[in-house]
Amino acid sequence: MKSNYHTPVLLQQCIEGLDIKPGGRYVDLTFGGGGHSRAILEKLGPKGRLIVFDQDEDAWENRIDDKRVEFVRHNFRYLYHFAKYLDAIPVDGILADLGVSSHHFDSADRGFSFRYEGALDMRMNQNSGQTAADLLNTADERRLVHIFRTYGEISSAHKLVSEILKFRSEKPFTLTSELKELASKFAPRKDASRFMGQVFQALRIEVNGELDALREMLSSSVEVLKPGGRLVVMSYHSLEDRLVKNFLRSGDVEKSQVETDVYGHSNLPFDLLTRKVIVPTEAEIELNPRARSAKLRIGQRNNNDV
């Protein structure tokens, strides 16, 4: 297994949240280094089944040689399609750890981090789609402002984009250092690292269509899970967490309030099991600093048809 994948965050809480049955069917939507999958397999019996998703070619190198495991090398937005294709519907539990792995952040050639010099790529699947450099070099002003303001929550988005347009009029973006140097002009002195992280996060989300993929996955989980099945989702920033929280509370990623019919009845697909979000302890954060922003929410599929 590649050694630079992150230590699984909130591992025990995730496994407990899945409420694993020895003969059940489970889906790990974010295989990565395989830490969560291995913990699931320890709880599964010989007749249990685990389907794992990961679109990154590097994750294939960590695949588990176990007849109970089926590996899907695609984005988890296709959850329903592949669960149906593999004749796995309904499943007993779905796990999604939405965090970018340490492997990605620490691989300079992938371009995910401003801390390393490398190609401005940022694609999770390097065999498809445009790179972050392509995006910076071709997107119009309005789209770039939207990306940085919406996905990076950057108040100086207009000024940043103005500098980007000026830079690319002279030469195309190719390296992480070029974006870092340009964006550093707008970074607050006391919180420069956080600002740079937001700039790179915004591009990564757009390049990989992360929020749209999350919306599609959450929606399809309703059809894939059996009544009583668990949906366990760990997010790392407010944009993801808001969608997950809304979905588990209201059945709609865009709505925080529960809608009712004329009789006052709601028809929600999930019962929320985490009234209070689960976060790492200080002890876990000390051992694994990248766990700091993790938020875990768990829902249980009920019998409502939606």
CSV table of C-alpha atoms in Angstrom, one decimal:
chain,number,residue,atom,x,y,z
A,1,MET,CA,0.0,0.0,0.0
A,2,LYS,CA,1.2,3.5,-0.7
A,3,SER,CA,2.4,4.9,2.6
A,4,ASN,CA,1.5,8.5,2.2
A,5,TYR,CA,-2.3,8.2,2.3
A,6,HIS,CA,-3.7,9.8,5.5
A,7,THR,CA,-4.6,7.9,8.6
A,8,PRO,CA,-8.3,7.2,8.5
A,9,VAL,CA,-10.1,10.0,10.4
A,10,LEU,CA,-12.8,9.1,13.1
A,11,LEU,CA,-12.3,5.4,12.1
A,12,GLN,CA,-14.1,3.9,15.1
A,13,GLN,CA,-17.0,6.3,14.8
A,14,CYS,CA,-17.4,5.6,11.1
A,15,ILE,CA,-17.4,1.8,11.6
A,16,GLU,CA,-19.9,2.1,14.5
A,17,GLY,CA,-22.0,4.4,12.4
A,18,LEU,CA,-22.3,1.8,9.7
A,19,ASP,CA,-23.6,-0.8,12.2
A,20,ILE,CA,-22.0,-3.6,10.2
A,21,LYS,CA,-23.8,-6.9,9.8
A,22,PRO,CA,-21.5,-9.9,9.0
A,23,GLY,CA,-23.5,-10.9,5.9
A,24,GLY,CA,-24.3,-7.4,4.7
A,25,ARG,CA,-23.5,-5.3,1.6
A,26,TYR,CA,-21.5,-2.2,2.1
A,27,VAL,CA,-20.0,0.6,-0.1
A,28,ASP,CA,-16.9,2.6,0.6
A,29,LEU,CA,-17.1,5.5,-1.9
A,30,THR,CA,-13.7,6.9,-1.2
A,31,PHE,CA,-11.2,4.0,-1.0
A,32,GLY,CA,-7.9,6.0,-1.1
A,33,GLY,CA,-5.4,4.0,0.9
A,34,GLY,CA,-8.0,1.5,2.0
A,35,GLY,CA,-8.0,2.2,5.7
A,36,HIS,CA,-11.8,2.4,6.1
A,37,SER,CA,-12.3,-0.6,3.8
A,38,ARG,CA,-10.0,-2.8,5.8
A,39,ALA,CA,-11.8,-1.9,9.0
A,40,ILE,CA,-15.1,-2.8,7.3
A,41,LEU,CA,-13.8,-6.1,6.1
A,42,GLU,CA,-12.7,-7.0,9.7
A,43,LYS,CA,-16.4,-6.8,10.7
A,44,LEU,CA,-17.8,-8.6,7.6
A,45,GLY,CA,-18.2,-12.4,7.5
A,46,PRO,CA,-17.3,-14.7,4.6
A,47,LYS,CA,-20.7,-13.9,2.9
A,48,GLY,CA,-20.4,-10.2,3.3
A,49,ARG,CA,-19.7,-7.9,0.3
A,50,LEU,CA,-17.9,-4.6,-0.1
A,51,ILE,CA,-17.9,-2.4,-3.1
A,52,VAL,CA,-15.2,0.3,-3.2
A,53,PHE,CA,-15.1,3.4,-5.4
A,54,ASP,CA,-12.1,5.5,-6.4
A,55,GLN,CA,-11.5,7.3,-9.7
A,56,ASP,CA,-7.8,7.9,-9.0
A,57,GLU,CA,-5.4,5.5,-10.7
A,58,ASP,CA,-3.1,5.6,-7.7
A,59,ALA,CA,-5.7,4.1,-5.4
A,60,TRP,CA,-5.7,0.9,-7.6
A,61,GLU,CA,-2.3,0.2,-6.3
A,62,ASN,CA,-3.8,-0.2,-2.8
A,63,ARG,CA,-6.5,-2.7,-3.9
A,64,ILE,CA,-7.3,-5.5,-1.5
A,65,ASP,CA,-7.0,-9.1,-2.6
A,66,ASP,CA,-10.2,-10.3,-1.1
A,67,LYS,CA,-13.0,-12.1,-2.9
A,68,ARG,CA,-15.6,-10.0,-0.9
A,69,VAL,CA,-14.3,-6.8,-2.5
A,70,GLU,CA,-15.2,-5.3,-5.9
A,71,PHE,CA,-13.3,-2.3,-7.1
A,72,VAL,CA,-15.0,0.4,-9.2
A,73,ARG,CA,-12.6,2.8,-10.8
A,74,HIS,CA,-15.1,5.7,-11.3
A,75,ASN,CA,-16.4,8.8,-9.5
A,76,PHE,CA,-18.9,8.1,-6.7
A,77,ARG,CA,-21.4,10.2,-8.5
A,78,TYR,CA,-22.2,6.9,-10.4
A,79,LEU,CA,-23.1,5.1,-7.2
A,80,TYR,CA,-26.6,4.0,-8.4
A,81,HIS,CA,-25.4,3.0,-11.9
A,82,PHE,CA,-22.6,0.6,-10.6
A,83,ALA,CA,-24.6,-0.7,-7.6
A,84,LYS,CA,-27.3,-1.7,-10.1
A,85,TYR,CA,-24.8,-3.1,-12.6
A,86,LEU,CA,-23.2,-5.2,-9.8
A,87,ASP,CA,-26.6,-6.4,-8.6
A,88,ALA,CA,-25.9,-5.0,-5.2
A,89,ILE,CA,-29.1,-3.0,-4.6
A,90,PRO,CA,-30.1,-2.7,-1.8
A,91,VAL,CA,-27.1,-2.2,0.4
A,92,ASP,CA,-26.8,-2.1,4.2
A,93,GLY,CA,-24.4,0.9,4.4
A,94,ILE,CA,-22.6,3.6,2.5
A,95,LEU,CA,-19.4,5.4,3.7
A,96,ALA,CA,-18.0,8.5,2.2
A,97,ASP,CA,-14.9,10.3,3.5
A,98,LEU,CA,-14.8,13.5,1.4
A,99,GLY,CA,-11.4,14.6,2.4
A,100,VAL,CA,-8.5,15.0,-0.1
A,101,SER,CA,-5.9,12.4,0.9
A,102,SER,CA,-2.4,13.3,2.2
A,103,HIS,CA,-1.2,11.4,-0.8
A,104,HIS,CA,-2.7,14.0,-3.1
A,105,PHE,CA,-1.6,17.0,-1.1
A,106,ASP,CA,1.9,15.6,-0.8
A,107,SER,CA,2.4,14.6,-4.4
A,108,ALA,CA,4.0,17.7,-6.0
A,109,ASP,CA,3.2,16.5,-9.5
A,110,ARG,CA,-0.5,16.5,-8.8
A,111,GLY,CA,-0.7,20.2,-8.1
A,112,PHE,CA,-3.2,20.0,-5.2
A,113,SER,CA,-1.1,22.0,-2.7
A,114,PHE,CA,0.5,25.5,-2.8
A,115,ARG,CA,3.3,24.1,-0.6
A,116,TYR,CA,4.9,22.3,-3.4
A,117,GLU,CA,6.2,23.3,-6.9
A,118,GLY,CA,4.5,21.3,-9.6
A,119,ALA,CA,2.2,21.2,-12.5
A,120,LEU,CA,-1.1,23.0,-11.9
A,121,ASP,CA,-3.2,19.9,-12.5
A,122,MET,CA,-5.6,19.1,-9.6
A,123,ARG,CA,-7.5,16.3,-11.4
A,124,MET,CA,-8.5,13.4,-9.2
A,125,ASN,CA,-8.8,11.4,-12.5
A,126,GLN,CA,-5.8,12.3,-14.5
A,127,ASN,CA,-7.2,10.5,-17.6
A,128,SER,CA,-10.1,13.0,-18.1
A,129,GLY,CA,-11.2,16.6,-17.9
A,130,GLN,CA,-9.4,19.9,-17.9
A,131,THR,CA,-6.6,20.7,-15.5
A,132,ALA,CA,-6.5,23.7,-13.1
A,133,ALA,CA,-4.1,25.4,-15.5
A,134,ASP,CA,-6.5,24.9,-18.4
A,135,LEU,CA,-9.3,26.4,-16.3
A,136,LEU,CA,-7.2,29.5,-15.3
A,137,ASN,CA,-6.0,30.0,-18.9
A,138,THR,CA,-9.5,29.7,-20.6
A,139,ALA,CA,-12.3,30.6,-18.3
A,140,ASP,CA,-13.9,34.0,-18.6
A,141,GLU,CA,-13.8,36.6,-15.9
A,142,ARG,CA,-17.4,36.0,-14.7
A,143,ARG,CA,-16.8,32.2,-14.3
A,144,LEU,CA,-13.5,32.7,-12.4
A,145,VAL,CA,-15.0,35.2,-10.0
A,146,HIS,CA,-17.8,32.8,-9.3
A,147,ILE,CA,-15.4,29.9,-8.7
A,148,PHE,CA,-13.2,31.8,-6.2
A,149,ARG,CA,-16.1,33.6,-4.5
A,150,THR,CA,-18.4,30.5,-4.2
A,151,TYR,CA,-16.0,27.6,-3.7
A,152,GLY,CA,-13.2,29.5,-2.0
A,153,GLU,CA,-15.3,32.1,-0.2
A,154,ILE,CA,-12.8,34.7,-1.1
A,155,SER,CA,-14.0,38.3,-0.7
A,156,SER,CA,-11.3,39.7,-2.9
A,157,ALA,CA,-12.3,37.5,-5.8
A,158,HIS,CA,-12.6,40.3,-8.3
A,159,LYS,CA,-9.1,41.7,-7.6
A,160,LEU,CA,-7.6,38.2,-7.7
A,161,VAL,CA,-9.2,37.4,-11.1
A,162,SER,CA,-8.1,40.8,-12.5
A,163,GLU,CA,-4.5,39.7,-11.7
A,164,ILE,CA,-5.1,36.3,-13.2
A,165,LEU,CA,-6.3,37.8,-16.5
A,166,LYS,CA,-3.3,40.1,-16.6
A,167,PHE,CA,-0.9,37.3,-16.0
A,168,ARG,CA,-2.4,35.0,-18.6
A,169,SER,CA,-2.4,37.7,-21.3
A,170,GLU,CA,1.4,37.5,-21.2
A,171,LYS,CA,1.9,33.8,-20.6
A,172,PRO,CA,-0.2,30.7,-19.7
A,173,PHE,CA,-0.3,29.3,-16.2
A,174,THR,CA,1.5,26.0,-15.9
A,175,LEU,CA,2.9,25.8,-12.3
A,176,THR,CA,1.5,25.9,-8.8
A,177,SER,CA,4.2,28.5,-7.9
A,178,GLU,CA,2.8,30.9,-10.4
A,179,LEU,CA,-0.6,30.9,-8.9
A,180,LYS,CA,0.8,31.0,-5.4
A,181,GLU,CA,3.0,34.1,-6.1
A,182,LEU,CA,0.1,35.9,-7.8
A,183,ALA,CA,-2.5,35.1,-5.1
A,184,SER,CA,-0.1,36.0,-2.2
A,185,LYS,CA,-0.6,39.7,-3.1
A,186,PHE,CA,-4.1,39.4,-1.6
A,187,ALA,CA,-3.4,37.1,1.3
A,188,PRO,CA,-3.8,38.6,4.8
A,189,ARG,CA,-0.5,38.6,6.7
A,190,LYS,CA,-1.9,36.7,9.8
A,191,ASP,CA,-3.7,34.0,7.8
A,192,ALA,CA,-1.9,33.6,4.6
A,193,SER,CA,-1.8,29.8,4.6
A,194,ARG,CA,-5.6,29.6,5.1
A,195,PHE,CA,-6.2,32.1,2.2
A,196,MET,CA,-3.9,30.1,-0.1
A,197,GLY,CA,-5.7,27.0,0.8
A,198,GLN,CA,-9.0,28.6,-0.1
A,199,VAL,CA,-7.7,29.6,-3.5
A,200,PHE,CA,-6.5,26.1,-4.3
A,201,GLN,CA,-9.6,24.6,-2.9
A,202,ALA,CA,-11.8,26.7,-5.1
A,203,LEU,CA,-10.0,25.5,-8.3
A,204,ARG,CA,-9.9,21.9,-7.1
A,205,ILE,CA,-13.7,21.8,-6.5
A,206,GLU,CA,-14.4,23.2,-10.0
A,207,VAL,CA,-11.9,21.0,-11.8
A,208,ASN,CA,-13.3,17.9,-10.3
A,209,GLY,CA,-17.0,18.9,-10.1
A,210,GLU,CA,-16.9,17.9,-6.4
A,211,LEU,CA,-20.1,19.5,-5.2
A,212,ASP,CA,-22.2,18.3,-8.1
A,213,ALA,CA,-20.8,14.8,-7.6
A,214,LEU,CA,-21.7,15.0,-3.9
A,215,ARG,CA,-25.3,16.1,-4.8
A,216,GLU,CA,-25.7,13.2,-7.2
A,217,MET,CA,-24.3,10.7,-4.7
A,218,LEU,CA,-26.5,11.8,-1.9
A,219,SER,CA,-29.6,11.7,-4.1
A,220,SER,CA,-28.9,8.2,-5.4
A,221,SER,CA,-28.2,6.9,-1.9
A,222,VAL,CA,-32.0,7.0,-1.2
A,223,GLU,CA,-32.5,4.3,-4.0
A,224,VAL,CA,-29.4,2.3,-3.1
A,225,LEU,CA,-29.9,1.8,0.7
A,226,LYS,CA,-32.3,-0.6,2.2
A,227,PRO,CA,-34.6,0.5,5.0
A,228,GLY,CA,-32.5,0.6,8.1
A,229,GLY,CA,-29.3,1.1,6.1
A,230,ARG,CA,-26.8,3.7,7.2
A,231,LEU,CA,-25.3,6.6,5.3
A,232,VAL,CA,-22.1,7.8,6.9
A,233,VAL,CA,-20.5,10.9,5.5
A,234,MET,CA,-17.4,12.8,6.7
A,235,SER,CA,-16.9,16.3,5.3
A,236,TYR,CA,-14.0,18.8,5.7
A,237,HIS,CA,-15.3,22.2,4.7
A,238,SER,CA,-18.5,24.1,5.1
A,239,LEU,CA,-19.6,23.8,1.5
A,240,GLU,CA,-19.7,20.0,1.7
A,241,ASP,CA,-21.0,19.9,5.2
A,242,ARG,CA,-23.9,22.2,4.4
A,243,LEU,CA,-25.1,19.8,1.6
A,244,VAL,CA,-24.8,16.7,3.8
A,245,LYS,CA,-26.5,18.4,6.7
A,246,ASN,CA,-29.4,19.7,4.6
A,247,PHE,CA,-29.8,16.3,2.9
A,248,LEU,CA,-30.0,14.3,6.1
A,249,ARG,CA,-32.4,16.8,7.7
A,250,SER,CA,-34.7,17.7,4.9
A,251,GLY,CA,-34.1,15.2,2.1
A,252,ASP,CA,-32.9,18.0,-0.2
A,253,VAL,CA,-29.3,19.2,-0.4
A,254,GLU,CA,-30.4,22.8,-1.0
A,255,LYS,CA,-33.0,23.1,1.8
A,256,SER,CA,-32.4,23.3,5.5
A,257,GLN,CA,-36.0,23.3,6.5
A,258,VAL,CA,-38.3,20.3,6.5
A,259,GLU,CA,-41.3,20.6,4.2
A,260,THR,CA,-44.6,19.1,5.2
A,261,ASP,CA,-47.8,18.3,3.3
A,262,VAL,CA,-51.2,19.9,4.1
A,263,TYR,CA,-51.7,17.5,7.0
A,264,GLY,CA,-48.4,18.4,8.6
A,265,HIS,CA,-46.6,15.2,7.6
A,266,SER,CA,-43.1,15.1,6.3
A,267,ASN,CA,-41.9,12.4,4.0
A,268,LEU,CA,-38.2,12.3,4.7
A,269,PRO,CA,-36.0,9.5,3.4
A,270,PHE,CA,-33.6,9.5,6.4
A,271,ASP,CA,-33.7,9.6,10.2
A,272,LEU,CA,-30.9,11.7,11.4
A,273,LEU,CA,-28.8,9.8,13.9
A,274,THR,CA,-26.3,12.6,14.7
A,275,ARG,CA,-28.3,15.4,16.2
A,276,LYS,CA,-25.0,16.8,17.2
A,277,VAL,CA,-22.2,16.6,14.6
A,278,ILE,CA,-19.3,14.2,15.5
A,279,VAL,CA,-15.9,15.8,15.4
A,280,PRO,CA,-12.4,14.5,16.3
A,281,THR,CA,-11.1,14.7,19.8
A,282,GLU,CA,-8.1,16.9,20.6
A,283,ALA,CA,-6.1,13.7,21.1
A,284,GLU,CA,-6.9,12.6,17.6
A,285,ILE,CA,-6.1,16.0,16.1
A,286,GLU,CA,-2.7,16.0,17.9
A,287,LEU,CA,-1.9,12.6,16.4
A,288,ASN,CA,-3.4,13.5,13.0
A,289,PRO,CA,-3.6,17.3,12.4
A,290,ARG,CA,-5.4,16.9,9.1
A,291,ALA,CA,-8.4,15.5,11.1
A,292,ARG,CA,-9.0,19.0,12.6
A,293,SER,CA,-11.8,20.1,10.2
A,294,ALA,CA,-13.6,16.8,9.9
A,295,LYS,CA,-17.3,16.6,10.6
A,296,LEU,CA,-19.2,13.3,10.6
A,297,ARG,CA,-22.9,12.9,10.1
A,298,ILE,CA,-25.0,9.7,10.0
A,299,GLY,CA,-28.4,9.0,8.7
A,300,GLN,CA,-30.6,5.9,8.6
A,301,ARG,CA,-32.8,5.1,5.7
A,302,ASN,CA,-36.4,4.7,6.8
A,303,ASN,CA,-39.4,3.2,5.0
A,304,ASN,CA,-40.7,6.3,3.4
A,305,ASP,CA,-41.0,6.3,-0.4
A,306,VAL,CA,-39.7,9.5,-1.9
